[in-house]
């Protein structure tokens, strides 16, 4: 039973050449060696005028920039950096916390703009990305590149001045990994999924480094928790998008090898249990209470991952993905509480500052 892959060049209404893949009905799964690496060709008959963006409304520009930055994803990434800052040992400073969060968000916005720029021809072939700003020619590539440059420079400066050079270096490294390694690798090798997981594990390191100025074993345990979380998260998301990914020629795990996708999901769900219940307390990332309090969250992740492993379909993958979105903030909050505790003066005063009070009474003295 062999896969018959045909690259059919089609011109779609957005002005991009589309490479449509058709498969035989007896295809068991997509094979690595049969994917084409040929890049779709951009046509210019619907070329955007360089000043067209100046005619957009104020709200239109804001919405365009938000889409270019993938603002929801950037907020999620910034929240993991904020969580890393809160978990780290040391006195919590509101200004440093704000600089870390804002700087990380800007670096993420820059990386996402680069992603838009590099993947526009492929985004035009996927249903869920056909309305992106570069695909529909709302912004020019130069406009997107300028946005990416401004946000990256500003983000790096904020991280350097407001936190420390180590945090800024980690932010610059992550931008390079995302735009220079992960994004192009998606077209050529299944390893892109692991590269993307590394990218997602660095923001909490940035938060940790912003407070401590260094990285220790506890910081890497925190990063590894985020690393392992991304496999059930991304595999649950991507499973129902396999058609889109294959049309664009992306060699992500769910497309190139379904077996690896399922096994990796359950393995990293089990790894989360070990990281939270053993590694985190041993490295003093959290208290021993976290080892027990995190068990229900990890048990649910393992159960949903096992359901996906045994019966990978739209329902099990969707349930896994949705739970992963709930799992991340809950486990981060639990880590903060377990590492700081309600009797931690620094934590209490920080929360009091966020509440807008000018004084910081300490009820524990």
XYZ file of C-alpha atoms in Angstrom, residues 30-317:
288
model
C 2.036 10.139 5.412
C 5.568 8.895 4.823
C 8.576 11.074 5.516
C 10.394 10.407 2.293
C 7.504 11.308 0.011
C 7.164 14.943 1.012
C 8.215 17.599 -1.428
C 10.530 20.352 -0.220
C 9.637 22.641 -3.084
C 8.544 26.062 -1.882
C 5.370 27.639 -3.262
C 6.040 30.640 -5.456
C 4.608 34.055 -4.639
C 2.908 35.895 -7.500
C 2.839 39.661 -7.737
C -0.273 40.376 -9.808
C -2.039 41.445 -6.607
C 0.915 43.271 -5.162
C 0.237 45.541 -2.210
C 1.063 49.193 -2.716
C 3.715 50.365 -0.292
C 1.483 53.135 1.077
C -1.718 51.097 1.271
C -1.400 50.570 5.017
C -1.462 54.352 5.574
C -5.041 54.408 4.290
C -6.228 51.910 6.873
C -8.334 53.047 9.813
C -6.804 53.355 13.265
C -8.628 50.238 14.431
C -7.592 48.424 11.273
C -3.932 49.154 11.936
C -4.183 48.026 15.553
C -5.954 44.821 14.560
C -3.326 44.218 11.900
C -0.473 44.619 14.366
C -2.227 42.397 16.893
C -2.602 39.698 14.271
C 0.978 40.132 13.118
C 2.188 39.657 16.695
C -0.184 36.716 17.372
C -1.148 38.584 20.515
C -2.865 35.668 22.261
C 0.215 33.493 21.842
C 2.467 36.366 22.910
C 0.383 36.860 26.056
C 0.640 33.154 26.846
C 4.416 33.213 26.399
C 4.744 36.350 28.523
C 2.676 34.690 31.245
C 5.147 31.787 31.425
C 7.990 34.287 31.843
C 5.982 35.991 34.583
C 5.461 32.613 36.225
C 9.181 31.898 36.064
C 9.868 35.225 37.753
C 7.383 34.532 40.540
C 8.715 31.023 41.191
C 12.361 32.128 41.395
C 13.844 32.711 44.866
C 14.488 36.296 45.874
C 12.767 39.594 46.513
C 10.027 40.376 43.992
C 10.284 43.850 42.479
C 7.264 45.164 40.576
C 9.355 47.188 38.089
C 11.592 44.255 37.194
C 8.550 42.017 36.908
C 6.887 44.483 34.518
C 10.057 44.823 32.426
C 10.415 41.051 32.187
C 6.800 40.547 31.145
C 6.691 43.416 28.639
C 10.098 42.635 27.160
C 9.216 38.971 26.695
C 5.933 39.912 25.053
C 7.697 42.214 22.586
C 10.289 39.555 21.733
C 7.486 37.076 21.137
C 5.672 39.592 18.935
C 8.840 40.030 16.879
C 9.310 36.279 16.493
C 5.699 35.846 15.413
C 5.996 38.654 12.868
C 9.049 36.893 11.418
C 6.977 33.719 11.280
C 4.278 35.538 9.289
C 6.933 36.873 6.940
C 8.637 33.528 6.317
C 5.495 31.422 6.026
C 3.132 33.644 4.020
C 3.222 31.397 0.901
C 2.434 28.359 3.045
C -0.174 30.160 5.149
C -2.048 30.830 1.911
C -2.542 27.086 1.505
C -4.028 26.413 4.939
C -7.639 27.190 5.774
C -6.933 28.431 9.277
C -4.238 30.886 8.127
C -5.600 32.146 4.792
C -6.810 35.394 6.362
C -3.481 36.457 7.867
C -2.384 40.005 7.131
C 0.447 39.181 4.730
C -1.544 36.517 2.923
C -4.401 38.922 2.147
C -1.914 41.740 1.411
C -3.031 44.112 4.176
C 0.629 44.730 5.047
C 3.711 44.518 2.868
C 6.612 42.204 3.759
C 8.745 45.299 4.421
C 6.112 46.562 6.845
C 6.147 43.246 8.705
C 9.958 43.220 8.775
C 10.012 46.755 10.181
C 7.530 45.772 12.884
C 9.637 42.733 13.775
C 12.784 44.853 13.965
C 11.253 47.553 16.163
C 9.683 45.095 18.612
C 12.856 43.005 18.877
C 15.111 46.006 19.515
C 12.672 47.506 22.013
C 12.131 44.174 23.751
C 15.856 43.488 24.051
C 16.499 46.988 25.411
C 13.755 46.622 28.039
C 15.060 43.224 29.138
C 18.645 44.513 29.313
C 17.894 47.748 31.170
C 14.953 46.591 33.266
C 16.217 43.100 34.141
C 19.788 42.061 33.308
C 21.979 41.081 30.324
C 21.326 37.357 30.842
C 17.581 37.810 30.394
C 18.136 39.918 27.279
C 20.522 37.313 25.857
C 17.980 34.539 26.437
C 15.333 36.619 24.680
C 17.581 37.238 21.676
C 18.542 33.552 21.583
C 14.908 32.504 21.594
C 14.061 34.894 18.775
C 16.881 33.413 16.711
C 15.809 29.835 17.456
C 12.187 30.518 16.545
C 12.772 32.495 13.364
C 16.037 30.910 12.244
C 15.664 27.258 13.264
C 12.131 26.191 14.157
C 10.238 28.049 11.421
C 12.330 26.876 8.422
C 12.813 23.392 9.920
C 9.055 22.770 9.775
C 9.397 22.264 6.025
C 12.265 19.786 6.206
C 12.368 17.593 9.300
C 10.170 16.076 11.984
C 12.642 17.448 14.540
C 10.937 20.827 14.225
C 8.521 19.766 16.983
C 11.374 19.269 19.452
C 12.978 22.543 18.350
C 9.684 24.321 18.956
C 9.450 22.794 22.423
C 12.878 24.228 23.292
C 11.696 27.642 22.129
C 8.677 27.375 24.414
C 10.823 26.339 27.378
C 13.059 29.422 27.324
C 10.574 32.154 28.450
C 10.259 30.747 32.009
C 14.076 30.682 32.107
C 13.976 34.369 31.200
C 11.632 35.067 34.093
C 13.807 33.092 36.501
C 16.961 34.857 35.304
C 15.274 38.265 35.548
C 14.932 37.840 39.315
C 18.041 35.843 40.202
C 20.494 36.984 37.527
C 21.605 33.379 37.067
C 20.374 29.911 36.134
C 20.526 26.937 38.490
C 19.159 23.351 38.444
C 15.762 24.550 39.681
C 15.499 26.894 36.693
C 16.122 24.055 34.259
C 13.530 21.863 35.983
C 11.031 24.680 35.457
C 12.021 24.934 31.791
C 11.749 21.159 31.363
C 8.208 21.212 32.742
C 7.281 23.737 30.040
C 9.193 21.680 27.470
C 7.273 18.484 28.240
C 3.935 20.286 28.453
C 4.213 21.375 24.838
C 4.045 17.861 23.391
C 0.525 16.988 24.570
C -0.455 20.606 23.909
C 0.819 20.839 20.329
C 0.022 17.252 19.348
C -3.520 17.675 20.609
C -3.855 20.864 18.579
C -2.178 19.677 15.397
C -3.936 16.310 15.096
C -7.104 17.843 13.658
C -5.063 20.136 11.405
C -3.114 17.394 9.634
C -4.775 18.170 6.318
C -3.714 21.804 6.480
C -0.170 20.961 7.531
C 0.236 18.368 4.784
C -1.063 20.746 2.102
C 1.547 23.285 3.142
C 4.273 20.628 3.210
C 5.014 20.891 6.925
C 6.796 17.854 8.326
C 5.377 18.129 11.815
C 5.051 15.023 13.954
C 1.342 14.381 13.418
C 1.837 14.384 9.636
C 5.100 12.520 9.160
C 4.647 9.768 11.764
C 1.404 9.277 13.684
C 2.958 6.591 15.886
C 5.723 8.880 17.128
C 3.138 11.585 17.713
C 1.049 9.343 19.956
C 3.998 7.830 21.842
C 5.670 11.174 22.431
C 2.451 12.589 23.831
C 2.053 9.895 26.488
C 5.782 9.881 27.348
C 5.908 13.580 28.091
C 2.668 13.446 30.051
C 4.304 10.828 32.280
C 7.431 12.984 32.425
C 5.365 15.864 33.805
C 4.387 13.694 36.768
C 8.023 12.900 37.554
C 9.159 16.481 37.086
C 6.463 17.898 39.357
C 6.486 15.225 42.057
C 10.218 14.474 42.209
C 12.488 16.947 40.408
C 10.781 20.179 41.497
C 10.953 19.477 45.267
C 14.454 17.959 45.051
C 15.883 21.089 43.420
C 13.928 23.322 45.816
C 11.996 24.848 42.940
C 8.891 24.207 45.043
C 8.043 22.855 48.461
C 7.255 19.195 49.059
C 3.547 20.053 49.111
C 3.690 20.660 45.368
C 4.673 17.033 44.791
C 1.303 15.920 46.129
C -0.894 18.854 45.123
C 0.138 18.538 41.466
C -0.791 14.837 41.226
C -4.469 15.396 40.269
C -3.493 17.796 37.470
C -0.887 15.403 36.103
C -3.164 12.378 36.494
C -5.767 14.089 34.317
C -3.104 14.922 31.723
C -1.929 11.300 31.669
C -5.490 10.007 31.333
C -6.308 12.294 28.397
C -2.955 11.563 26.737
C -3.532 7.832 27.110
C -7.008 8.200 25.602
C -5.422 10.006 22.659
C -2.705 7.345 22.419
C -5.198 4.469 22.318
C -7.799 6.146 20.123
C -6.435 9.189 18.278
C -9.394 11.022 16.811
C -10.971 14.459 16.739
C -12.571 14.086 20.171
C -9.590 12.772 22.147
C -7.167 15.242 20.559
